[in-house]
Coordinates of C-alpha atoms in Angstrom, one line a residue:
X1 CA -0.1 0.0 0.3
X2 CA 1.2 2.9 -0.9
X3 CA 0.1 5.7 1.1
X4 CA 0.8 9.5 -0.6
X5 CA -0.6 11.8 2.1
X6 CA -4.4 13.6 1.0
X7 CA -4.9 10.9 -1.9
X8 CA -4.6 7.5 -1.3
X9 CA -2.9 4.7 -3.8
X10 CA -3.0 1.0 -3.0
X11 CA -1.1 -1.6 -5.5
X12 CA -1.7 -5.6 -4.7
X13 CA 0.6 -8.0 -6.7
X14 CA 2.3 -11.1 -5.8
X15 CA 6.4 -11.4 -5.3
X16 CA 8.2 -13.5 -8.3
X17 CA 10.4 -17.1 -7.4
X18 CA 12.8 -14.8 -5.6
X19 CA 10.9 -12.8 -3.9
X20 CA 10.5 -9.6 -5.5
X21 CA 7.7 -7.5 -6.7
X22 CA 8.1 -4.4 -8.4
X23 CA 5.6 -1.0 -9.3
X24 CA 5.2 2.2 -10.8
X25 CA 3.8 4.8 -9.1
X26 CA 2.7 8.0 -10.9
X27 CA 3.2 10.9 -8.3
X28 CA 0.4 14.0 -7.8
X29 CA 1.9 16.9 -10.1
X30 CA 1.9 19.1 -6.8
X31 CA 3.4 19.0 -3.4
X32 CA 3.7 21.1 -0.4
X33 CA 7.3 20.9 0.7
X34 CA 8.3 22.0 4.1
X35 CA 11.0 25.1 5.2
X36 CA 12.8 23.2 7.5
X37 CA 13.6 20.0 4.8
X38 CA 15.0 23.1 2.2
X39 CA 11.7 22.5 0.4
X40 CA 11.7 19.1 0.3
X41 CA 8.6 17.0 0.5
X42 CA 7.8 13.7 1.3
X43 CA 5.6 10.2 0.4
X44 CA 4.7 7.4 2.7
X45 CA 5.2 3.9 1.7
X46 CA 3.5 1.7 4.1
X47 CA 4.3 -2.3 2.5
X48 CA 2.3 -5.2 3.5
X49 CA 3.3 -8.7 3.1
X50 CA 1.3 -12.1 3.5
X51 CA 2.5 -15.3 3.1
X52 CA 0.8 -18.4 2.2
X53 CA 0.6 -19.0 6.4
X54 CA -1.2 -15.9 6.4
X55 CA 1.6 -14.3 8.3
X56 CA 2.2 -10.4 8.1
X57 CA 4.5 -8.3 8.0
X58 CA 4.5 -4.7 7.8
X59 CA 7.3 -1.7 7.0
X60 CA 6.8 1.7 6.4
X61 CA 9.2 3.8 4.2
X62 CA 9.7 7.8 3.7
X63 CA 10.5 8.9 0.3
X64 CA 11.7 12.4 -1.0
X65 CA 9.5 14.7 -3.7
X66 CA 12.4 17.3 -4.5
X67 CA 11.6 20.4 -6.0
X68 CA 15.0 20.7 -7.7
X69 CA 16.9 17.9 -9.1
X70 CA 20.5 18.6 -7.0
X71 CA 20.3 20.2 -3.1
X72 CA 23.1 23.3 -3.2
X73 CA 24.5 23.9 0.2
X74 CA 27.2 26.6 1.2
X75 CA 29.3 26.1 4.3
X76 CA 32.0 28.6 5.3
X77 CA 34.6 26.8 7.2
X78 CA 34.2 29.1 10.4
X79 CA 30.1 28.7 10.3
X80 CA 30.1 32.2 8.9
X81 CA 32.3 34.4 7.1
X82 CA 34.9 36.3 9.0
X83 CA 35.7 39.4 7.4
X84 CA 38.8 41.3 6.4
X85 CA 40.5 37.7 6.1
X86 CA 40.6 34.7 3.4
X87 CA 37.7 32.2 4.1
X88 CA 37.6 28.7 2.6
X89 CA 33.5 28.3 1.5
X90 CA 32.7 25.0 1.1
X91 CA 29.9 24.1 -1.7
X92 CA 28.0 21.0 -1.0
X93 CA 25.8 19.6 -3.9
X94 CA 24.1 16.1 -3.0
X95 CA 21.1 14.5 -5.1
X96 CA 17.5 14.8 -3.1
X97 CA 18.5 11.4 -1.7
X98 CA 22.0 12.3 -0.4
X99 CA 24.0 11.1 -2.9
X100 CA 27.0 13.3 -3.6
X101 CA 27.1 14.8 -7.2
X102 CA 29.4 15.6 -9.5
X103 CA 28.7 18.9 -10.4
X104 CA 30.0 22.4 -12.1
X105 CA 29.3 24.9 -10.2
X106 CA 29.1 28.4 -10.0
X107 CA 29.2 31.5 -7.5
X108 CA 27.9 34.8 -8.3
X109 CA 28.1 38.3 -5.5
X110 CA 27.8 41.3 -7.2
X111 CA 30.1 41.7 -10.0
X112 CA 32.5 38.6 -8.8
X113 CA 32.5 35.0 -9.9
X114 CA 33.8 32.2 -9.1
X115 CA 33.8 28.5 -10.5
X116 CA 35.0 25.3 -9.4
X117 CA 33.8 21.9 -9.8
X118 CA 32.9 19.3 -6.9
X119 CA 34.7 15.8 -6.5
X120 CA 33.5 12.6 -5.9
X121 CA 32.4 13.5 -2.2
X122 CA 30.0 16.3 -3.7
X123 CA 32.3 18.8 -2.1
X124 CA 34.1 22.1 -3.7
X125 CA 36.1 24.9 -2.3
X126 CA 36.5 28.2 -2.6
X127 CA 38.9 31.1 -1.6
X128 CA 36.8 34.1 -0.5
X129 CA 37.9 37.5 0.9
X130 CA 34.3 39.0 2.0
X131 CA 33.4 42.6 0.7
X132 CA 34.2 45.4 2.6
X133 CA 30.2 45.5 3.8
X134 CA 28.1 44.2 6.6
X135 CA 28.0 40.8 4.5
X136 CA 28.0 39.1 1.3
X137 CA 25.1 37.2 -0.6
X138 CA 26.2 34.5 -3.3
X139 CA 23.7 32.8 -5.9
X140 CA 24.4 29.4 -6.3
X141 CA 24.2 27.6 -9.5
X142 CA 25.0 23.8 -10.0
X143 CA 24.9 21.6 -12.6
X144 CA 26.0 17.5 -13.1
X145 CA 26.6 15.7 -16.6
X146 CA 23.2 14.9 -17.6
X147 CA 22.0 18.5 -17.5
X148 CA 20.3 18.0 -13.7
X149 CA 20.6 21.3 -12.4
X150 CA 19.9 23.1 -8.8
X151 CA 20.3 26.6 -7.3
X152 CA 20.4 28.4 -4.2
X153 CA 20.3 31.8 -3.0
X154 CA 22.6 32.6 0.4
X155 CA 23.8 35.5 2.3
X156 CA 26.1 35.8 5.4
X157 CA 26.4 38.8 7.2
X158 CA 29.5 40.0 9.6
X159 CA 30.5 43.2 11.4
X160 CA 33.5 44.3 9.8
X161 CA 34.5 47.4 12.4
X162 CA 35.8 44.7 14.6
X163 CA 38.8 42.7 14.7
X164 CA 38.5 39.0 13.8
X165 CA 40.5 35.6 14.2
X166 CA 40.3 32.9 11.8
X167 CA 41.6 29.2 13.1
X168 CA 42.0 26.6 10.7
X169 CA 43.3 22.5 11.4
X170 CA 45.6 20.9 9.2
X171 CA 42.9 17.8 9.4
X172 CA 39.4 16.8 10.9
X173 CA 40.3 13.4 11.5
X174 CA 43.5 12.2 13.5
X175 CA 44.6 9.4 15.7
X176 CA 46.1 9.3 19.1
X177 CA 49.8 10.1 18.6
X178 CA 49.5 12.4 15.6
X179 CA 50.3 16.0 15.7
X180 CA 48.2 18.6 15.1
X181 CA 48.9 21.3 13.2
X182 CA 47.0 25.2 13.9
X183 CA 47.5 28.2 11.9
X184 CA 45.3 31.2 13.0
X185 CA 44.9 34.1 11.4
X186 CA 43.8 37.3 12.5
X187 CA 43.0 40.9 11.5
X188 CA 45.5 42.6 14.0
X189 CA 48.9 42.3 12.2
X190 CA 50.8 41.4 15.7
X191 CA 49.6 40.4 19.1
X192 CA 48.7 37.5 20.5
X193 CA 45.6 34.9 19.9
X194 CA 44.9 32.3 22.7
X195 CA 43.9 28.8 22.5
X196 CA 41.7 26.5 24.5
X197 CA 41.6 22.8 24.4
X198 CA 38.1 21.5 25.1
X199 CA 37.4 17.4 25.9
X200 CA 34.2 16.9 27.4
X201 CA 33.3 20.7 28.4
X202 CA 36.4 20.7 30.6
X203 CA 39.6 23.0 29.2
X204 CA 42.6 20.8 28.7
X205 CA 44.8 22.8 27.6
X206 CA 45.6 26.6 27.1
X207 CA 47.7 27.8 25.0
X208 CA 49.3 31.3 23.4
X209 CA 49.7 32.0 19.5
X210 CA 52.3 35.0 19.1
X211 CA 51.0 36.4 16.0
X212 CA 53.2 38.3 12.9
X213 CA 52.3 39.6 9.9
X214 CA 48.6 38.4 10.6
X215 CA 49.6 34.6 10.9
X216 CA 50.6 32.8 14.3
X217 CA 51.4 28.9 13.8
X218 CA 51.1 26.2 16.7
X219 CA 51.8 21.9 16.9
X220 CA 50.5 20.4 19.7
X221 CA 50.8 16.5 20.1
X222 CA 47.8 14.4 20.8
X223 CA 47.7 11.8 23.6
X224 CA 45.4 9.5 24.7
X225 CA 43.1 12.0 26.9
X226 CA 42.3 13.6 24.0
X227 CA 40.7 11.0 22.4
X228 CA 37.3 11.7 20.7
X229 CA 35.5 14.6 19.9
X230 CA 37.5 18.1 20.5
X231 CA 36.6 21.5 20.6
X232 CA 39.2 24.0 19.8
X233 CA 38.6 27.8 20.7
X234 CA 40.6 30.5 19.8
X235 CA 40.2 34.0 20.7
X236 CA 41.7 37.4 21.2
X237 CA 40.1 40.5 22.9
X238 CA 39.3 43.5 20.7
X239 CA 40.5 47.5 22.3
X240 CA 36.5 47.5 23.4
X241 CA 37.3 44.7 25.6
X242 CA 35.2 42.7 23.0
X243 CA 36.5 38.7 22.9
X244 CA 36.4 37.9 19.1
X245 CA 36.3 33.9 18.8
X246 CA 36.8 31.5 16.0
X247 CA 36.2 27.6 17.1
X248 CA 36.8 24.4 15.6
X249 CA 35.9 20.9 16.2
X250 CA 38.0 17.7 15.4
X251 CA 37.9 14.4 16.5
X252 CA 40.8 12.0 17.1
X253 CA 40.3 8.1 16.8
X254 CA 41.9 5.8 19.6
X255 CA 45.0 4.0 18.7
X256 CA 44.4 1.3 20.4
X257 CA 41.1 -0.6 19.2
X258 CA 40.3 -4.3 19.3
X259 CA 39.6 -6.9 17.2
X260 CA 36.9 -9.8 18.4
X261 CA 36.9 -13.6 16.7
X262 CA 34.3 -15.2 17.0
X263 CA 33.9 -19.3 15.9
X264 CA 31.2 -21.6 16.1
X265 CA 31.8 -25.4 17.0
X266 CA 28.9 -26.1 13.8
X267 CA 28.4 -24.4 10.8
X268 CA 24.7 -25.3 11.1
X269 CA 22.8 -26.4 14.6
X270 CA 19.3 -28.1 14.8
X271 CA 16.7 -26.3 17.2
X272 CA 17.4 -26.9 20.7
X273 CA 21.1 -28.7 20.0
X274 CA 24.2 -27.9 22.3
X275 CA 26.7 -25.7 21.0
X276 CA 29.7 -23.6 22.4
X277 CA 31.0 -20.4 20.8
X278 CA 34.1 -19.6 21.4
X279 CA 35.7 -15.8 21.8
X280 CA 39.1 -14.2 21.1
X281 CA 40.0 -10.8 21.4
X282 CA 43.2 -9.0 20.6
X283 CA 45.0 -5.2 20.3
X284 CA 45.8 -3.5 16.9
X285 CA 49.2 -5.9 17.6
X286 CA 47.8 -8.8 17.5
X287 CA 48.5 -9.0 21.2
X288 CA 45.9 -11.0 23.2
X289 CA 44.1 -9.2 26.2
X290 CA 42.0 -9.6 28.6
X291 CA 38.5 -8.3 28.3
X292 CA 35.1 -7.8 29.2
X293 CA 32.7 -9.4 26.3
X294 CA 28.9 -8.1 26.3
X295 CA 27.2 -10.3 23.8
X296 CA 23.9 -10.2 22.8
X297 CA 22.2 -12.8 19.9
X298 CA 19.1 -11.6 18.6
X299 CA 17.0 -13.4 16.0
X300 CA 18.0 -11.7 12.7
X301 CA 14.4 -11.2 11.5
X302 CA 14.6 -8.5 14.3
X303 CA 16.9 -6.5 12.6
X304 CA 14.9 -6.5 9.3
X305 CA 12.4 -4.1 11.4
X306 CA 15.0 -2.6 13.7
X307 CA 18.4 -2.4 12.6
X308 CA 21.5 -2.3 14.9
X309 CA 24.9 -1.3 13.9
X310 CA 27.8 -2.5 15.7
X311 CA 30.9 -0.2 16.5
X312 CA 28.8 2.4 17.5
X313 CA 29.2 2.2 20.9
X314 CA 33.0 3.7 20.0
X315 CA 30.7 7.2 18.8
X316 CA 28.9 7.3 22.0
X317 CA 31.4 6.9 24.5
X318 CA 33.4 9.8 22.5
X319 CA 31.3 11.8 19.9
X320 CA 29.3 14.6 21.3
X321 CA 25.6 15.5 21.1
X322 CA 26.3 18.5 18.5
X323 CA 28.0 16.1 16.6
X324 CA 25.8 13.2 16.2
X325 CA 23.0 15.8 15.1
X326 CA 24.7 17.9 12.1
X327 CA 23.0 20.7 10.1
X328 CA 24.0 18.9 6.7
X329 CA 24.3 15.0 5.6
X330 CA 26.2 13.3 3.2
X331 CA 24.3 10.0 2.1
X332 CA 26.5 7.6 4.2
X333 CA 29.1 10.5 5.3
X334 CA 27.3 11.7 8.1
X335 CA 29.9 12.5 11.6
X336 CA 29.2 9.2 12.6
X337 CA 29.9 7.0 9.4
X338 CA 33.2 9.0 9.2
X339 CA 34.3 7.8 12.5
X340 CA 33.5 4.7 11.8
X341 CA 34.0 3.7 8.7
X342 CA 37.3 2.2 7.6
X343 CA 39.8 4.1 5.4
X344 CA 39.6 1.5 2.7
X345 CA 35.6 1.2 2.5
X346 CA 36.0 5.3 2.0
X347 CA 38.8 7.2 0.6
X348 CA 41.1 9.0 2.8
X349 CA 40.8 11.9 1.3
X350 CA 36.7 12.0 1.2
X351 CA 36.3 11.2 4.6
X352 CA 39.0 14.3 5.4
X353 CA 37.2 16.7 3.2
X354 CA 33.9 15.4 4.6
X355 CA 34.8 15.9 8.0
X356 CA 36.2 19.4 7.4
X357 CA 32.6 20.5 6.1
X358 CA 30.3 18.9 8.4
X359 CA 32.4 19.6 11.2
X360 CA 32.3 23.4 10.2
X361 CA 28.9 23.5 10.5
X362 CA 29.3 23.0 14.0
X363 CA 31.0 25.7 15.1
X364 CA 28.9 28.4 15.8
X365 CA 27.5 26.0 19.0
X366 CA 27.7 27.8 22.2
X367 CA 31.4 26.6 23.5
X368 CA 30.2 26.8 27.2
X369 CA 26.8 24.9 26.6
X370 CA 26.0 22.7 29.2
X371 CA 25.0 19.0 27.6
X372 CA 22.3 17.3 29.3
X373 CA 23.7 14.5 32.1
X374 CA 22.3 11.2 30.5
X375 CA 23.0 9.4 33.6
X376 CA 19.4 8.8 34.1
X377 CA 19.2 7.8 30.8
X378 CA 21.4 5.2 30.6
X379 CA 19.8 4.4 34.0
X380 CA 16.6 3.6 32.9
X381 CA 18.3 1.7 29.5
X382 CA 19.9 -1.1 32.1
X383 CA 17.2 -0.8 34.4
X384 CA 14.7 -2.1 31.3
X385 CA 17.1 -4.6 29.7
X386 CA 17.0 -6.3 32.8
X387 CA 13.3 -5.5 33.8
X388 CA 12.6 -7.1 30.3
X389 CA 14.3 -10.2 31.6
X390 CA 12.4 -10.6 34.8
X391 CA 9.1 -10.3 32.9
X392 CA 10.5 -12.9 30.5
X393 CA 10.7 -15.6 33.7
X394 CA 7.4 -14.1 35.2
X395 CA 5.8 -15.6 31.9
X396 CA 7.4 -18.5 32.1
X397 CA 6.4 -19.2 35.8
X398 CA 2.6 -18.4 35.2
X399 CA 2.8 -20.8 32.4
X400 CA 4.0 -23.6 34.2
X401 CA 1.3 -22.3 36.9
X402 CA -1.3 -23.0 34.3
X403 CA -0.4 -26.6 33.3
X404 CA -0.5 -26.9 37.4
X405 CA -3.6 -25.7 37.3
X406 CA -4.5 -27.5 34.4
X407 CA -3.7 -31.3 35.8
X408 CA -4.4 -30.6 39.4
X409 CA -7.5 -28.4 39.0
X410 CA -6.1 -26.0 41.8
X411 CA -3.6 -23.2 41.9
X412 CA -0.2 -23.7 44.4
X413 CA -0.7 -22.6 47.7
X414 CA 1.8 -19.6 49.0
X415 CA 3.2 -22.3 51.2
X416 CA 3.8 -24.5 48.5
X417 CA 5.4 -22.0 46.5
X418 CA 7.0 -22.2 43.4
X419 CA 8.7 -25.3 45.0
X420 CA 6.0 -27.5 43.9
X421 CA 6.5 -26.3 40.5
X422 CA 10.2 -27.4 40.6
X423 CA 9.4 -30.3 42.0
X424 CA 6.6 -31.5 39.6
X425 CA 8.7 -31.1 36.8
X426 CA 6.9 -28.1 35.1
X427 CA 9.5 -26.3 35.4
X428 CA 13.7 -26.0 35.1
X429 CA 15.1 -25.2 38.5
X430 CA 16.9 -22.8 36.5
X431 CA 14.3 -20.7 35.3
X432 CA 13.4 -20.0 38.8
X433 CA 16.3 -17.8 38.8
X434 CA 17.2 -14.0 38.4
X435 CA 19.1 -12.8 35.8
X436 CA 22.3 -12.7 38.4
X437 CA 21.2 -16.3 39.5
X438 CA 19.5 -15.7 42.8
X439 CA 16.2 -17.3 43.2
X440 CA 12.7 -15.3 42.9
X441 CA 11.1 -14.2 45.5
X442 CA 6.9 -14.6 45.3
X443 CA 4.7 -11.3 45.7
X444 CA 1.2 -11.5 46.2
X445 CA -1.7 -11.1 48.7
X446 CA -3.2 -14.3 48.2
X447 CA -3.5 -17.4 49.5
X448 CA -2.9 -19.0 46.3
X449 CA -0.7 -18.3 43.1
X450 CA -3.9 -17.4 41.1
X451 CA -2.5 -14.1 41.2
X452 CA 1.2 -13.5 42.2
X453 CA 4.3 -11.3 40.8
X454 CA 8.1 -11.9 41.3
X455 CA 11.1 -10.0 43.1
X456 CA 14.6 -9.9 41.9
X457 CA 17.1 -8.6 44.2
X458 CA 18.6 -6.6 41.8
X459 CA 22.5 -6.5 40.4
X460 CA 24.1 -6.6 44.6
X461 CA 21.8 -9.5 45.2
X462 CA 21.0 -8.2 48.4
X463 CA 16.9 -6.9 49.5
X464 CA 16.1 -3.9 50.3
X465 CA 18.9 -1.8 48.7
X466 CA 17.0 0.2 45.9
X467 CA 17.9 -2.1 43.0
X468 CA 15.0 -4.6 43.1
X469 CA 12.9 -5.4 40.1
X470 CA 9.5 -6.1 41.5
X471 CA 6.9 -7.3 38.8
X472 CA 4.4 -5.9 40.9
X473 CA 5.1 -2.1 41.7
X474 CA 6.1 0.8 40.0
X475 CA 10.0 1.5 40.2
X476 CA 11.7 3.7 42.6
X477 CA 14.2 4.1 41.2
X478 CA 17.7 2.5 40.9
X479 CA 20.2 5.3 40.8
X480 CA 22.8 4.7 38.8
X481 CA 25.3 7.1 40.2
X482 CA 24.9 6.3 43.2
X483 CA 25.3 2.0 43.0
X484 CA 28.5 2.0 39.8
X485 CA 29.8 0.0 42.4
X486 CA 27.4 -3.1 41.4
X487 CA 27.5 -2.5 37.9
X488 CA 30.5 -4.0 35.6
X489 CA 31.9 -1.8 32.7
X490 CA 30.7 -4.1 30.1
X491 CA 26.9 -4.0 31.5
X492 CA 27.4 -0.4 31.4
X493 CA 29.0 -0.1 27.6
X494 CA 26.5 -3.2 26.3
X495 CA 23.5 -0.5 27.6
X496 CA 24.8 2.1 26.2
X497 CA 25.7 0.5 22.6
X498 CA 22.0 -0.9 22.8
X499 CA 20.6 2.2 23.7
X500 CA 22.4 3.8 20.2
X501 CA 22.4 1.0 18.0
X502 CA 18.8 -0.1 18.6
X503 CA 19.4 -3.6 20.2
X504 CA 16.0 -5.7 20.0
X505 CA 13.9 -5.5 23.3
X506 CA 11.7 -8.0 24.8
X507 CA 7.8 -7.7 24.2
X508 CA 6.1 -8.2 27.7
X509 CA 3.4 -10.3 26.5
X510 CA 0.5 -10.9 28.9
X511 CA 0.5 -14.1 30.5
X512 CA -0.9 -16.8 28.1
X513 CA -0.5 -20.4 27.6
X514 CA 2.5 -21.3 25.8
X515 CA 2.6 -23.1 22.9
X516 CA 3.8 -26.4 24.3
X517 CA 0.8 -26.6 26.1
X518 CA -1.4 -27.0 23.4
X519 CA 0.2 -30.5 22.0
X520 CA 0.1 -33.5 23.3
X521 CA 3.6 -33.6 24.4
X522 CA 5.8 -34.4 27.2
X523 CA 9.2 -32.3 26.3
X524 CA 11.5 -33.4 27.8
X525 CA 10.9 -36.9 26.9
X526 CA 9.7 -36.4 23.8
X527 CA 6.6 -38.7 23.7
X528 CA 3.8 -37.9 22.3
X529 CA 0.3 -39.8 22.6
X530 CA 2.7 -42.6 24.6
X531 CA 4.8 -43.0 21.7
X532 CA 8.0 -41.6 21.3
X533 CA 8.0 -38.5 18.9
X534 CA 9.9 -35.3 17.3
X535 CA 11.0 -32.9 20.1
X536 CA 8.5 -30.5 20.4
X537 CA 9.1 -27.0 19.5
X538 CA 8.1 -24.1 22.0
X539 CA 11.0 -22.2 22.9
X540 CA 10.7 -19.0 20.4
X541 CA 12.6 -15.8 21.8
X542 CA 13.6 -12.8 19.9
X543 CA 16.9 -12.3 22.0
X544 CA 18.5 -15.2 23.0
X545 CA 21.4 -13.9 24.9
X546 CA 22.2 -10.9 26.5
X547 CA 25.5 -11.8 28.6
X548 CA 26.7 -8.3 29.6
X549 CA 30.2 -9.2 31.4
X550 CA 31.7 -12.3 29.8
X551 CA 35.6 -12.0 30.5
X552 CA 38.1 -13.3 28.7
X553 CA 41.8 -15.2 30.2
X554 CA 45.2 -14.2 29.6
X555 CA 44.8 -15.5 26.1
X556 CA 42.1 -13.3 25.1
X557 CA 40.0 -16.7 24.7
X558 CA 36.3 -16.9 26.4
X559 CA 33.6 -19.5 25.5
X560 CA 30.0 -19.4 25.9
X561 CA 27.9 -22.2 26.1
X562 CA 24.7 -22.6 24.4
X563 CA 21.2 -24.4 24.3
X564 CA 19.8 -23.2 20.8
X565 CA 16.3 -22.2 20.9
X566 CA 13.5 -23.7 19.0
X567 CA 13.5 -20.8 16.7
X568 CA 14.8 -21.7 12.6
X569 CA 16.1 -18.5 11.5
X570 CA 19.6 -17.1 11.8
X571 CA 21.0 -15.7 14.9
X572 CA 23.1 -12.4 14.9
X573 CA 25.8 -12.3 17.4
X574 CA 26.7 -9.1 18.4
X575 CA 29.5 -8.9 20.7
X576 CA 31.4 -5.8 22.5
X577 CA 34.7 -5.5 24.1
X578 CA 36.4 -3.5 26.2
X579 CA 39.4 -3.4 28.6
X580 CA 40.5 -1.7 31.6
X581 CA 42.4 0.8 29.7
X582 CA 39.2 1.9 27.8
X583 CA 40.3 -0.2 24.5
X584 CA 36.8 -0.5 22.7
X585 CA 36.4 -3.3 19.6
X586 CA 33.2 -4.7 18.5
X587 CA 31.9 -7.7 15.9
X588 CA 29.1 -8.9 14.2
X589 CA 28.0 -12.4 12.9
X590 CA 25.3 -15.2 11.9
X591 CA 24.8 -18.4 13.4
X592 CA 22.1 -20.9 11.6
X593 CA 20.0 -23.2 13.1
X594 CA 17.8 -25.2 10.7
X595 CA 16.2 -28.4 9.6
X596 CA 15.1 -30.4 6.8
X597 CA 11.1 -30.8 7.8
X598 CA 9.2 -28.3 9.8
X599 CA 6.3 -26.8 10.9
X600 CA 4.7 -23.4 12.2
X601 CA 1.9 -22.7 13.7
X602 CA 0.7 -19.3 13.8
X603 CA -1.5 -18.3 16.8
X604 CA -3.2 -14.7 17.7
X605 CA -1.6 -12.7 19.8
X606 CA -4.2 -12.9 22.5
X607 CA -7.4 -14.3 22.2
X608 CA -11.0 -13.5 23.9
X609 CA -13.4 -16.2 25.1
X610 CA -15.7 -16.7 22.0
X611 CA -13.4 -15.6 19.4
X612 CA -13.7 -18.2 16.5
X613 CA -10.3 -18.2 14.9
X614 CA -8.7 -19.5 11.7
X615 CA -5.1 -21.1 13.1
X616 CA -2.4 -22.0 10.1
X617 CA -0.7 -24.7 10.4
X618 CA 2.2 -24.2 7.7
X619 CA 4.6 -27.6 6.5
X620 CA 8.6 -27.1 5.2
X621 CA 9.5 -30.0 3.3
X622 CA 13.5 -29.5 2.5
X623 CA 13.7 -33.2 2.2
X624 CA 14.2 -34.2 -1.3
X625 CA 10.7 -35.9 -2.8
X626 CA 7.1 -35.2 -2.0
X627 CA 6.1 -36.5 1.5
X628 CA 2.2 -37.0 2.7
X629 CA 1.8 -35.4 6.1
X630 CA -1.1 -35.7 8.4
X631 CA -2.2 -33.4 10.9
X632 CA -3.7 -34.2 14.5
X633 CA -4.9 -31.2 16.7
X634 CA -5.3 -32.5 20.4
X635 CA -8.8 -31.5 21.9
X636 CA -8.6 -29.7 24.8
X637 CA -11.5 -28.5 27.1
X638 CA -10.7 -24.5 26.6
X639 CA -11.7 -24.7 23.1
X640 CA -14.3 -26.0 21.3
X641 CA -12.9 -27.5 17.3
X642 CA -15.7 -25.9 14.6
X643 CA -12.9 -28.5 12.0
X644 CA -11.8 -31.7 11.2
X645 CA -9.2 -32.7 13.6
X646 CA -7.4 -34.4 11.5
X647 CA -6.0 -33.3 7.9
X648 CA -3.8 -34.9 5.2
X649 CA -1.6 -32.5 3.3
X650 CA 1.3 -33.6 0.1

């Protein structure tokens, strides 16, 4: 379905043998653009797919409708033109979808004309000496080889009566150990310009640059404490005690990032298989290191709806909020991508130029603005991660109580508690432990377990210390800042990575009988109807593993034993490593779970009394040749069957 705002157009069809479906849409002749999007408008495309098992998936995409073929932007190297000095003026041309455009570009300002060409980054440089006025306007025209055209009118204002400084860095991206060379231009021929180097809103270094003939230079070695985003402020004091300032932003990459190698003991697993993953962590010199690994294993299908990009934890730790939200964007070259993409994927010169342009657009931000403290946000994220695990365990325990009730026709008493469920093998003892390995405490005001909740004592494994997770009450607050003592470094790091990268969160489902409860099976013995049968698949999580702190040994090796879920899918392993020295690394890899014949039941999310529902059962045969399959549905007292209980399918 394609939604075009006021006009609704619906297109239906079938995918081909490769799973593809092609369609053409004629757009309306008129759209209303929005000023915040530089005159661009949008269409929203809602896509709904239904397979033969009547399983549905939905996606929504937004596409740009542009007024012109090219978008043209002018960005002065200091955010605005500095009068009395030669400025570098960047002209950036892109197609409406953000792809860089190779164009011939012309700038006109009064009687002055400047011509040039953009490179593969869609960027051209012009050296401009501003007019002896209070501002300078430009008419810009860009044309690519196919004749696509874009134009813009831009005006920059300035005060030419005051002295000015212009700071220029030799690069925009550095590594720890590099030497940064700064050049300062001043409208005053002699004097002193002060340099402040700011990291995390704190002044790390202060220097003075003597100005001779309007130019001053200084070289600064970049040490480990300067890794990340760094703000450089240059300023001078005018005769009237006014401070004239220029600001530049650079990014310093850590010199000792880690690499993670993951190996599985099988190429393909079967549902319910046991397996082991081995992790090997080494630094850039190839030496093994002791590291804390934060590991998540999530169903690949989840990522089709919500993508997570490993490596962004480095950006979160070191790239400040202002840099994460640029004013302009080059497709695949936002500040985030510039930092994370390897040089071999993007030419170093292209990365460098893009960094200078995008960082230049940030320089008008107040150098002393107070950034929001994200401690509470981090606290909430970590709490929500572990809370979802506790709620998932509650759902398992409630299913066990349901099975007990079906057999005994009563609920367990409070005195019997959870022990009766374990003794009766309604639930495994391990499933009664919280994420920190401590037994859950029963919470209820009843005499039996017809209604109950569970209490986890939290990371410190102690009751009434403020970090409990109680499913029957509102959260009182963990207080991350006060309880950092029990949070491992990798726990914090993984939570942050999830917050920025989009780790799939578990859904808090209402308690309903598990799929296994609707089958005539003993899942431990594998018996069906008194005869030995195939293993019943009943455990289908979206997030399979969330391991916050797996520690490698001196050889950089750690092993993670697995009991694979029943999902027939590809699981994506995402791991982040951190060392005591602050070194970071990440990786992503898939592991496959498959078998050559299986069935899936697409049950409704919830049921209401007296509902009439049709439950599709999909059969998947990857065995050579055809098979005649007999399906049998066991009758249960909680539903009335309106169809045949047995069916045969070829």
